[in-house]
């Protein structure tokens, strides 16, 4: 499936004397087709979100007796998200105290934006 391309932008192109409408994120073509190869800036590889197991797809779990490498554990405290759950000012105050090694009280009067600016985030 690595040869499937999806339009990265919308537009109208000419091919064999006919107009062809290309719609971003909807029009799909295969590498090697003149419409795709003739206008490479319009296309990007199609990203498959749900695929069937097979060649080129890694097995999700280890087989009996098989050892897997684990990804490295990030060092230090994790930065809170900038939106959504866990992104409130209290999470940022706690993060700032952990990162800087200063007391949490030092950050008590600061807003989330002030803390982010002070930390360079």
mmCIF file of N, CA and C in Angstrom:
data_model
loop_
_atom_site.group_PDB
_atom_site.id
_atom_site.type_symbol
_atom_site.label_atom_id
_atom_site.label_comp_id
_atom_site.label_asym_id
_atom_site.label_seq_id
_atom_site.Cartn_x
_atom_site.Cartn_y
_atom_site.Cartn_z
ATOM 1 N N UNK A 1 0.806 -1.188 0.000
ATOM 2 C CA UNK A 1 0.000 0.000 0.000
ATOM 3 C C UNK A 1 0.852 1.256 0.000
ATOM 4 N N UNK A 2 2.143 1.125 0.070
ATOM 5 C CA UNK A 2 3.020 2.274 0.110
ATOM 6 C C UNK A 2 3.023 3.081 -1.170
ATOM 7 N N UNK A 3 2.373 2.583 -2.205
ATOM 8 C CA UNK A 3 2.369 3.331 -3.457
ATOM 9 C C UNK A 3 1.110 4.174 -3.627
ATOM 10 N N UNK A 4 0.243 4.211 -2.626
ATOM 11 C CA UNK A 4 -0.956 5.043 -2.692
ATOM 12 C C UNK A 4 -0.635 6.444 -2.201
ATOM 13 N N UNK A 5 -1.152 7.433 -2.920
ATOM 14 C CA UNK A 5 -0.921 8.831 -2.594
ATOM 15 C C UNK A 5 -2.267 9.510 -2.406
ATOM 16 N N UNK A 6 -2.311 10.499 -1.517
ATOM 17 C CA UNK A 6 -3.524 11.281 -1.280
ATOM 18 C C UNK A 6 -3.194 12.742 -1.582
ATOM 19 N N UNK A 7 -4.186 13.451 -2.105
ATOM 20 C CA UNK A 7 -3.971 14.847 -2.471
ATOM 21 C C UNK A 7 -3.686 15.678 -1.229
ATOM 22 N N UNK A 8 -2.631 16.478 -1.277
ATOM 23 C CA UNK A 8 -2.295 17.340 -0.155
ATOM 24 C C UNK A 8 -2.885 18.734 -0.338
ATOM 25 N N UNK A 9 -3.410 19.009 -1.535
ATOM 26 C CA UNK A 9 -4.038 20.297 -1.812
ATOM 27 C C UNK A 9 -5.137 20.088 -2.841
ATOM 28 N N UNK A 10 -6.061 21.014 -2.924
ATOM 29 C CA UNK A 10 -7.151 20.932 -3.897
ATOM 30 C C UNK A 10 -6.813 21.759 -5.121
ATOM 31 N N UNK A 11 -7.366 21.351 -6.257
ATOM 32 C CA UNK A 11 -7.155 22.105 -7.482
ATOM 33 C C UNK A 11 -7.730 21.374 -8.673
ATOM 34 N N UNK A 12 -7.556 21.971 -9.840
ATOM 35 C CA UNK A 12 -7.993 21.372 -11.096
ATOM 36 C C UNK A 12 -6.774 21.272 -11.988
ATOM 37 N N UNK A 13 -6.546 20.084 -12.570
ATOM 38 C CA UNK A 13 -5.413 19.880 -13.467
ATOM 39 C C UNK A 13 -5.938 19.367 -14.807
ATOM 40 N N UNK A 14 -5.112 19.496 -15.833
ATOM 41 C CA UNK A 14 -5.451 18.981 -17.163
ATOM 42 C C UNK A 14 -4.668 17.691 -17.385
ATOM 43 N N UNK A 15 -5.383 16.686 -17.901
ATOM 44 C CA UNK A 15 -4.743 15.412 -18.246
ATOM 45 C C UNK A 15 -5.450 14.866 -19.473
ATOM 46 N N UNK A 16 -4.686 14.656 -20.535
ATOM 47 C CA UNK A 16 -5.218 14.153 -21.809
ATOM 48 C C UNK A 16 -6.390 15.008 -22.298
ATOM 49 N N UNK A 17 -6.225 16.326 -22.161
ATOM 50 C CA UNK A 17 -7.224 17.249 -22.667
ATOM 51 C C UNK A 17 -8.469 17.399 -21.814
ATOM 52 N N UNK A 18 -8.496 16.781 -20.651
ATOM 53 C CA UNK A 18 -9.668 16.870 -19.772
ATOM 54 C C UNK A 18 -9.272 17.480 -18.440
ATOM 55 N N UNK A 19 -10.237 18.179 -17.825
ATOM 56 C CA UNK A 19 -10.019 18.744 -16.502
ATOM 57 C C UNK A 19 -10.319 17.681 -15.448
ATOM 58 N N UNK A 20 -9.438 17.596 -14.462
ATOM 59 C CA UNK A 20 -9.615 16.646 -13.361
ATOM 60 C C UNK A 20 -9.568 17.431 -12.048
ATOM 61 N N UNK A 21 -10.617 17.301 -11.251
ATOM 62 C CA UNK A 21 -10.674 17.972 -9.954
ATOM 63 C C UNK A 21 -9.975 17.108 -8.915
ATOM 64 N N UNK A 22 -9.059 17.711 -8.200
ATOM 65 C CA UNK A 22 -8.309 17.040 -7.138
ATOM 66 C C UNK A 22 -8.752 17.673 -5.824
ATOM 67 N N UNK A 23 -9.206 16.853 -4.877
ATOM 68 C CA UNK A 23 -9.664 17.363 -3.583
ATOM 69 C C UNK A 23 -8.734 16.903 -2.471
ATOM 70 N N UNK A 24 -8.245 17.884 -1.705
ATOM 71 C CA UNK A 24 -7.312 17.597 -0.613
ATOM 72 C C UNK A 24 -7.913 16.589 0.364
ATOM 73 N N UNK A 25 -7.148 15.543 0.661
ATOM 74 C CA UNK A 25 -7.552 14.530 1.633
ATOM 75 C C UNK A 25 -8.567 13.535 1.116
ATOM 76 N N UNK A 26 -9.083 13.717 -0.112
ATOM 77 C CA UNK A 26 -10.099 12.818 -0.641
ATOM 78 C C UNK A 26 -9.652 12.083 -1.896
ATOM 79 N N UNK A 27 -8.974 12.794 -2.797
ATOM 80 C CA UNK A 27 -8.556 12.170 -4.047
ATOM 81 C C UNK A 27 -7.323 11.314 -3.792
ATOM 82 N N UNK A 28 -7.388 10.058 -4.218
ATOM 83 C CA UNK A 28 -6.294 9.105 -3.999
ATOM 84 C C UNK A 28 -5.818 8.600 -5.348
ATOM 85 N N UNK A 29 -4.505 8.558 -5.527
ATOM 86 C CA UNK A 29 -3.907 8.053 -6.757
ATOM 87 C C UNK A 29 -2.761 7.128 -6.427
ATOM 88 N N UNK A 30 -2.304 6.408 -7.438
ATOM 89 C CA UNK A 30 -1.205 5.465 -7.254
ATOM 90 C C UNK A 30 0.054 6.023 -7.908
ATOM 91 N N UNK A 31 1.198 5.873 -7.231
ATOM 92 C CA UNK A 31 2.475 6.263 -7.827
ATOM 93 C C UNK A 31 2.589 5.586 -9.186
ATOM 94 N N UNK A 32 3.111 6.316 -10.138
ATOM 95 C CA UNK A 32 3.262 5.772 -11.482
ATOM 96 C C UNK A 32 2.167 6.256 -12.434
ATOM 97 N N UNK A 33 1.036 6.685 -11.901
ATOM 98 C CA UNK A 33 -0.024 7.213 -12.762
ATOM 99 C C UNK A 33 0.385 8.612 -13.219
ATOM 100 N N UNK A 34 0.138 8.954 -14.485
ATOM 101 C CA UNK A 34 0.547 10.259 -15.000
ATOM 102 C C UNK A 34 -0.031 11.446 -14.228
ATOM 103 N N UNK A 35 -1.233 11.326 -13.689
ATOM 104 C CA UNK A 35 -1.808 12.426 -12.917
ATOM 105 C C UNK A 35 -1.000 12.653 -11.643
ATOM 106 N N UNK A 36 -0.535 11.580 -11.024
ATOM 107 C CA UNK A 36 0.250 11.696 -9.794
ATOM 108 C C UNK A 36 1.686 12.105 -10.124
ATOM 109 N N UNK A 37 2.329 11.383 -11.031
ATOM 110 C CA UNK A 37 3.727 11.672 -11.343
ATOM 111 C C UNK A 37 3.906 13.009 -12.047
ATOM 112 N N UNK A 38 2.882 13.464 -12.775
ATOM 113 C CA UNK A 38 2.974 14.730 -13.486
ATOM 114 C C UNK A 38 2.790 15.945 -12.595
ATOM 115 N N UNK A 39 2.285 15.736 -11.390
ATOM 116 C CA UNK A 39 2.042 16.838 -10.453
ATOM 117 C C UNK A 39 2.455 16.418 -9.045
ATOM 118 N N UNK A 40 3.736 16.129 -8.819
ATOM 119 C CA UNK A 40 4.168 15.553 -7.539
ATOM 120 C C UNK A 40 3.919 16.452 -6.329
ATOM 121 N N UNK A 41 3.865 17.780 -6.532
ATOM 122 C CA UNK A 41 3.645 18.669 -5.386
ATOM 123 C C UNK A 41 2.229 18.566 -4.833
ATOM 124 N N UNK A 42 1.304 17.990 -5.618
ATOM 125 C CA UNK A 42 -0.082 17.871 -5.169
ATOM 126 C C UNK A 42 -0.305 16.668 -4.264
ATOM 127 N N UNK A 43 0.663 15.767 -4.143
ATOM 128 C CA UNK A 43 0.436 14.473 -3.497
ATOM 129 C C UNK A 43 1.379 14.221 -2.338
ATOM 130 N N UNK A 44 0.905 13.386 -1.402
ATOM 131 C CA UNK A 44 1.743 12.893 -0.309
ATOM 132 C C UNK A 44 1.342 11.441 -0.049
ATOM 133 N N UNK A 45 2.209 10.650 0.564
ATOM 134 C CA UNK A 45 1.865 9.236 0.817
ATOM 135 C C UNK A 45 0.613 9.121 1.684
ATOM 136 N N UNK A 46 -0.230 8.175 1.338
ATOM 137 C CA UNK A 46 -1.442 7.907 2.110
ATOM 138 C C UNK A 46 -1.059 7.229 3.412
ATOM 139 N N UNK A 47 -1.573 7.734 4.513
ATOM 140 C CA UNK A 47 -1.297 7.148 5.827
ATOM 141 C C UNK A 47 -2.451 6.223 6.192
ATOM 142 N N UNK A 48 -2.152 4.963 6.358
ATOM 143 C CA UNK A 48 -3.170 3.966 6.701
ATOM 144 C C UNK A 48 -3.256 3.871 8.214
ATOM 145 N N UNK A 49 -4.441 4.112 8.755
ATOM 146 C CA UNK A 49 -4.628 4.068 10.199
ATOM 147 C C UNK A 49 -5.003 2.678 10.698
ATOM 148 N N UNK A 50 -5.738 1.924 9.900
ATOM 149 C CA UNK A 50 -6.171 0.585 10.305
ATOM 150 C C UNK A 50 -5.834 -0.355 9.159
ATOM 151 N N UNK A 51 -4.861 -1.216 9.377
ATOM 152 C CA UNK A 51 -4.409 -2.117 8.330
ATOM 153 C C UNK A 51 -4.536 -3.555 8.811
ATOM 154 N N UNK A 52 -4.525 -4.471 7.873
ATOM 155 C CA UNK A 52 -4.576 -5.888 8.201
ATOM 156 C C UNK A 52 -3.169 -6.397 8.461
ATOM 157 N N UNK A 53 -3.034 -7.414 9.340
ATOM 158 C CA UNK A 53 -1.703 -7.972 9.565
ATOM 159 C C UNK A 53 -1.174 -8.591 8.276
ATOM 160 N N UNK A 54 0.108 -8.491 8.113
ATOM 161 C CA UNK A 54 0.712 -9.069 6.922
ATOM 162 C C UNK A 54 2.125 -8.580 6.772
ATOM 163 N N UNK A 55 2.635 -8.673 5.568
ATOM 164 C CA UNK A 55 4.006 -8.281 5.294
ATOM 165 C C UNK A 55 4.220 -6.812 5.628
ATOM 166 N N UNK A 56 5.274 -6.540 6.360
ATOM 167 C CA UNK A 56 5.611 -5.178 6.700
ATOM 168 C C UNK A 56 4.882 -4.630 7.916
ATOM 169 N N UNK A 57 4.043 -5.433 8.541
ATOM 170 C CA UNK A 57 3.319 -4.982 9.721
ATOM 171 C C UNK A 57 3.888 -5.706 10.927
ATOM 172 N N UNK A 58 4.316 -4.958 11.925
ATOM 173 C CA UNK A 58 4.929 -5.558 13.100
ATOM 174 C C UNK A 58 3.879 -6.196 13.995
ATOM 175 N N UNK A 59 4.229 -7.311 14.566
ATOM 176 C CA UNK A 59 3.371 -7.995 15.532
ATOM 177 C C UNK A 59 3.309 -7.156 16.802
ATOM 178 N N UNK A 60 2.106 -6.999 17.347
ATOM 179 C CA UNK A 60 1.919 -6.100 18.482
ATOM 180 C C UNK A 60 2.455 -6.665 19.796
ATOM 181 N N UNK A 61 2.470 -7.969 19.942
ATOM 182 C CA UNK A 61 2.945 -8.566 21.194
ATOM 183 C C UNK A 61 4.083 -9.531 20.913
ATOM 184 N N UNK A 62 4.884 -9.768 21.913
ATOM 185 C CA UNK A 62 5.995 -10.693 21.774
ATOM 186 C C UNK A 62 5.489 -12.133 21.774
ATOM 187 N N UNK A 63 6.118 -12.953 20.980
ATOM 188 C CA UNK A 63 5.806 -14.382 20.967
ATOM 189 C C UNK A 63 6.397 -15.007 22.235
ATOM 190 N N UNK A 64 5.917 -16.194 22.631
ATOM 191 C CA UNK A 64 6.482 -16.835 23.824
ATOM 192 C C UNK A 64 7.997 -16.958 23.719
ATOM 193 N N UNK A 65 8.697 -16.467 24.728
ATOM 194 C CA UNK A 65 10.146 -16.529 24.755
ATOM 195 C C UNK A 65 10.833 -15.404 24.011
ATOM 196 N N UNK A 66 10.092 -14.615 23.259
ATOM 197 C CA UNK A 66 10.682 -13.515 22.501
ATOM 198 C C UNK A 66 10.782 -12.278 23.391
ATOM 199 N N UNK A 67 11.941 -11.635 23.362
ATOM 200 C CA UNK A 67 12.145 -10.428 24.152
ATOM 201 C C UNK A 67 12.047 -9.213 23.240
ATOM 202 N N UNK A 68 11.451 -8.178 23.736
ATOM 203 C CA UNK A 68 11.313 -6.939 22.964
ATOM 204 C C UNK A 68 12.080 -5.832 23.655
ATOM 205 N N UNK A 69 12.645 -4.939 22.860
ATOM 206 C CA UNK A 69 13.277 -3.752 23.418
ATOM 207 C C UNK A 69 12.190 -2.774 23.821
ATOM 208 N N UNK A 70 12.326 -2.211 24.981
ATOM 209 C CA UNK A 70 11.382 -1.204 25.436
ATOM 210 C C UNK A 70 11.907 0.170 25.073
ATOM 211 N N UNK A 71 11.013 1.094 24.718
ATOM 212 C CA UNK A 71 11.494 2.448 24.432
ATOM 213 C C UNK A 71 12.057 3.072 25.695
ATOM 214 N N UNK A 72 13.030 3.961 25.537
ATOM 215 C CA UNK A 72 13.619 4.578 26.724
ATOM 216 C C UNK A 72 12.578 5.397 27.482
ATOM 217 N N UNK A 73 12.694 5.342 28.795
ATOM 218 C CA UNK A 73 11.805 6.120 29.652
ATOM 219 C C UNK A 73 12.332 7.547 29.672
ATOM 220 N N UNK A 74 11.468 8.526 29.370
ATOM 221 C CA UNK A 74 11.948 9.910 29.369
ATOM 222 C C UNK A 74 12.443 10.318 30.751
ATOM 223 N N UNK A 75 13.513 11.065 30.753
ATOM 224 C CA UNK A 75 14.092 11.519 32.011
ATOM 225 C C UNK A 75 13.392 12.788 32.476
ATOM 226 N N UNK A 76 13.227 12.915 33.757
ATOM 227 C CA UNK A 76 12.666 14.129 34.327
ATOM 228 C C UNK A 76 11.159 14.188 34.252
ATOM 229 N N UNK A 77 10.600 15.239 34.829
ATOM 230 C CA UNK A 77 9.148 15.389 34.859
ATOM 231 C C UNK A 77 8.585 15.654 33.464
ATOM 232 N N UNK A 78 7.394 15.142 33.235
ATOM 233 C CA UNK A 78 6.727 15.342 31.961
ATOM 234 C C UNK A 78 6.043 16.700 31.929
ATOM 235 N N UNK A 79 6.189 17.393 30.823
ATOM 236 C CA UNK A 79 5.575 18.699 30.633
ATOM 237 C C UNK A 79 4.063 18.518 30.521
ATOM 238 N N UNK A 80 3.260 19.316 31.226
ATOM 239 C CA UNK A 80 1.803 19.201 31.111
ATOM 240 C C UNK A 80 1.343 19.624 29.719
ATOM 241 N N UNK A 81 0.182 19.139 29.284
ATOM 242 C CA UNK A 81 -0.332 19.567 27.983
ATOM 243 C C UNK A 81 -0.745 21.035 28.028
ATOM 244 N N UNK A 82 -0.855 21.657 26.863
ATOM 245 C CA UNK A 82 -1.250 23.066 26.805
ATOM 246 C C UNK A 82 -2.761 23.235 26.723
ATOM 247 N N UNK A 83 -3.490 22.148 26.463
ATOM 248 C CA UNK A 83 -4.952 22.217 26.459
ATOM 249 C C UNK A 83 -5.510 20.860 26.858
ATOM 250 N N UNK A 84 -6.762 20.849 27.276
ATOM 251 C CA UNK A 84 -7.416 19.608 27.658
ATOM 252 C C UNK A 84 -7.122 19.228 29.094
ATOM 253 N N UNK A 85 -7.473 17.978 29.450
ATOM 254 C CA UNK A 85 -7.265 17.521 30.828
ATOM 255 C C UNK A 85 -5.794 17.600 31.238
ATOM 256 N N UNK A 86 -5.557 18.040 32.457
ATOM 257 C CA UNK A 86 -4.185 18.112 32.971
ATOM 258 C C UNK A 86 -3.421 19.345 32.534
ATOM 259 N N UNK A 87 -4.124 20.312 31.907
ATOM 260 C CA UNK A 87 -3.425 21.490 31.403
ATOM 261 C C UNK A 87 -3.651 22.726 32.259
ATOM 262 N N UNK A 88 -4.294 22.554 33.401
ATOM 263 C CA UNK A 88 -4.609 23.699 34.261
ATOM 264 C C UNK A 88 -3.392 24.306 34.926
ATOM 265 N N UNK A 89 -3.630 25.461 35.543
ATOM 266 C CA UNK A 89 -2.541 26.214 36.152
ATOM 267 C C UNK A 89 -1.874 25.419 37.275
ATOM 268 N N UNK A 90 -2.637 24.612 38.016
ATOM 269 C CA UNK A 90 -2.031 23.838 39.112
ATOM 270 C C UNK A 90 -1.027 22.816 38.573
ATOM 271 N N UNK A 91 -1.334 22.187 37.441
ATOM 272 C CA UNK A 91 -0.398 21.232 36.841
ATOM 273 C C UNK A 91 0.879 21.944 36.408
ATOM 274 N N UNK A 92 0.729 23.141 35.852
ATOM 275 C CA UNK A 92 1.901 23.905 35.418
ATOM 276 C C UNK A 92 2.720 24.414 36.601
ATOM 277 N N UNK A 93 2.051 24.781 37.701
ATOM 278 C CA UNK A 93 2.783 25.218 38.894
ATOM 279 C C UNK A 93 3.611 24.067 39.462
ATOM 280 N N UNK A 94 3.008 22.891 39.535
ATOM 281 C CA UNK A 94 3.728 21.703 40.022
ATOM 282 C C UNK A 94 4.905 21.374 39.110
ATOM 283 N N UNK A 95 4.675 21.433 37.797
ATOM 284 C CA UNK A 95 5.734 21.153 36.829
ATOM 285 C C UNK A 95 6.890 22.146 36.985
ATOM 286 N N UNK A 96 6.558 23.430 37.128
ATOM 287 C CA UNK A 96 7.603 24.454 37.267
ATOM 288 C C UNK A 96 8.444 24.204 38.512
ATOM 289 N N UNK A 97 7.792 23.829 39.613
ATOM 290 C CA UNK A 97 8.524 23.559 40.846
ATOM 291 C C UNK A 97 9.449 22.361 40.670
ATOM 292 N N UNK A 98 8.970 21.301 39.992
ATOM 293 C CA UNK A 98 9.798 20.111 39.780
ATOM 294 C C UNK A 98 10.984 20.406 38.872
ATOM 295 N N UNK A 99 10.741 21.140 37.795
ATOM 296 C CA UNK A 99 11.796 21.410 36.814
ATOM 297 C C UNK A 99 12.871 22.322 37.387
ATOM 298 N N UNK A 100 12.448 23.327 38.123
ATOM 299 C CA UNK A 100 13.413 24.310 38.626
ATOM 300 C C UNK A 100 13.966 23.965 40.002
ATOM 301 N N UNK A 101 13.337 23.010 40.689
ATOM 302 C CA UNK A 101 13.791 22.657 42.030
ATOM 303 C C UNK A 101 13.468 23.728 43.057
ATOM 304 N N UNK A 102 12.489 24.551 42.754
ATOM 305 C CA UNK A 102 12.092 25.614 43.673
ATOM 306 C C UNK A 102 10.799 25.222 44.389
ATOM 307 N N UNK A 103 10.467 25.891 45.492
ATOM 308 C CA UNK A 103 9.226 25.567 46.196
ATOM 309 C C UNK A 103 8.005 25.922 45.336
ATOM 310 N N UNK A 104 6.962 25.130 45.473
ATOM 311 C CA UNK A 104 5.732 25.353 44.712
ATOM 312 C C UNK A 104 5.131 26.718 45.030
ATOM 313 N N UNK A 105 5.338 27.212 46.254
ATOM 314 C CA UNK A 105 4.786 28.506 46.650
ATOM 315 C C UNK A 105 5.307 29.638 45.770
ATOM 316 N N UNK A 106 6.502 29.468 45.242
ATOM 317 C CA UNK A 106 7.103 30.499 44.388
ATOM 318 C C UNK A 106 6.258 30.720 43.128
ATOM 319 N N UNK A 107 5.560 29.699 42.686
ATOM 320 C CA UNK A 107 4.788 29.768 41.450
ATOM 321 C C UNK A 107 3.300 30.050 41.702
ATOM 322 N N UNK A 108 2.902 30.157 42.966
ATOM 323 C CA UNK A 108 1.488 30.256 43.326
ATOM 324 C C UNK A 108 0.783 31.463 42.709
ATOM 325 N N UNK A 109 1.440 32.571 42.575
ATOM 326 C CA UNK A 109 0.781 33.770 42.066
ATOM 327 C C UNK A 109 0.849 33.925 40.557
ATOM 328 N N UNK A 110 1.452 32.970 39.863
ATOM 329 C CA UNK A 110 1.656 33.111 38.421
ATOM 330 C C UNK A 110 0.578 32.361 37.640
ATOM 331 N N UNK A 111 0.236 32.896 36.488
ATOM 332 C CA UNK A 111 -0.721 32.238 35.594
ATOM 333 C C UNK A 111 0.007 31.162 34.790
ATOM 334 N N UNK A 112 -0.756 30.333 34.132
ATOM 335 C CA UNK A 112 -0.177 29.277 33.302
ATOM 336 C C UNK A 112 0.705 29.877 32.217
ATOM 337 N N UNK A 113 0.245 30.960 31.568
ATOM 338 C CA UNK A 113 1.025 31.590 30.506
ATOM 339 C C UNK A 113 2.327 32.179 31.038
ATOM 340 N N UNK A 114 2.271 32.765 32.236
ATOM 341 C CA UNK A 114 3.489 33.319 32.841
ATOM 342 C C UNK A 114 4.487 32.204 33.150
ATOM 343 N N UNK A 115 3.976 31.075 33.626
ATOM 344 C CA UNK A 115 4.857 29.947 33.948
ATOM 345 C C UNK A 115 5.488 29.391 32.671
ATOM 346 N N UNK A 116 4.674 29.218 31.639
ATOM 347 C CA UNK A 116 5.190 28.701 30.372
ATOM 348 C C UNK A 116 6.265 29.618 29.817
ATOM 349 N N UNK A 117 6.044 30.929 29.893
ATOM 350 C CA UNK A 117 7.028 31.903 29.406
ATOM 351 C C UNK A 117 8.306 31.820 30.227
ATOM 352 N N UNK A 118 8.175 31.705 31.536
ATOM 353 C CA UNK A 118 9.356 31.630 32.413
ATOM 354 C C UNK A 118 10.176 30.367 32.149
ATOM 355 N N UNK A 119 9.472 29.276 31.799
ATOM 356 C CA UNK A 119 10.178 28.008 31.541
ATOM 357 C C UNK A 119 10.661 27.901 30.101
ATOM 358 N N UNK A 120 10.230 28.840 29.257
ATOM 359 C CA UNK A 120 10.639 28.783 27.850
ATOM 360 C C UNK A 120 9.829 27.786 27.051
ATOM 361 N N UNK A 121 8.643 27.394 27.530
ATOM 362 C CA UNK A 121 7.779 26.440 26.805
ATOM 363 C C UNK A 121 6.865 27.167 25.858
#
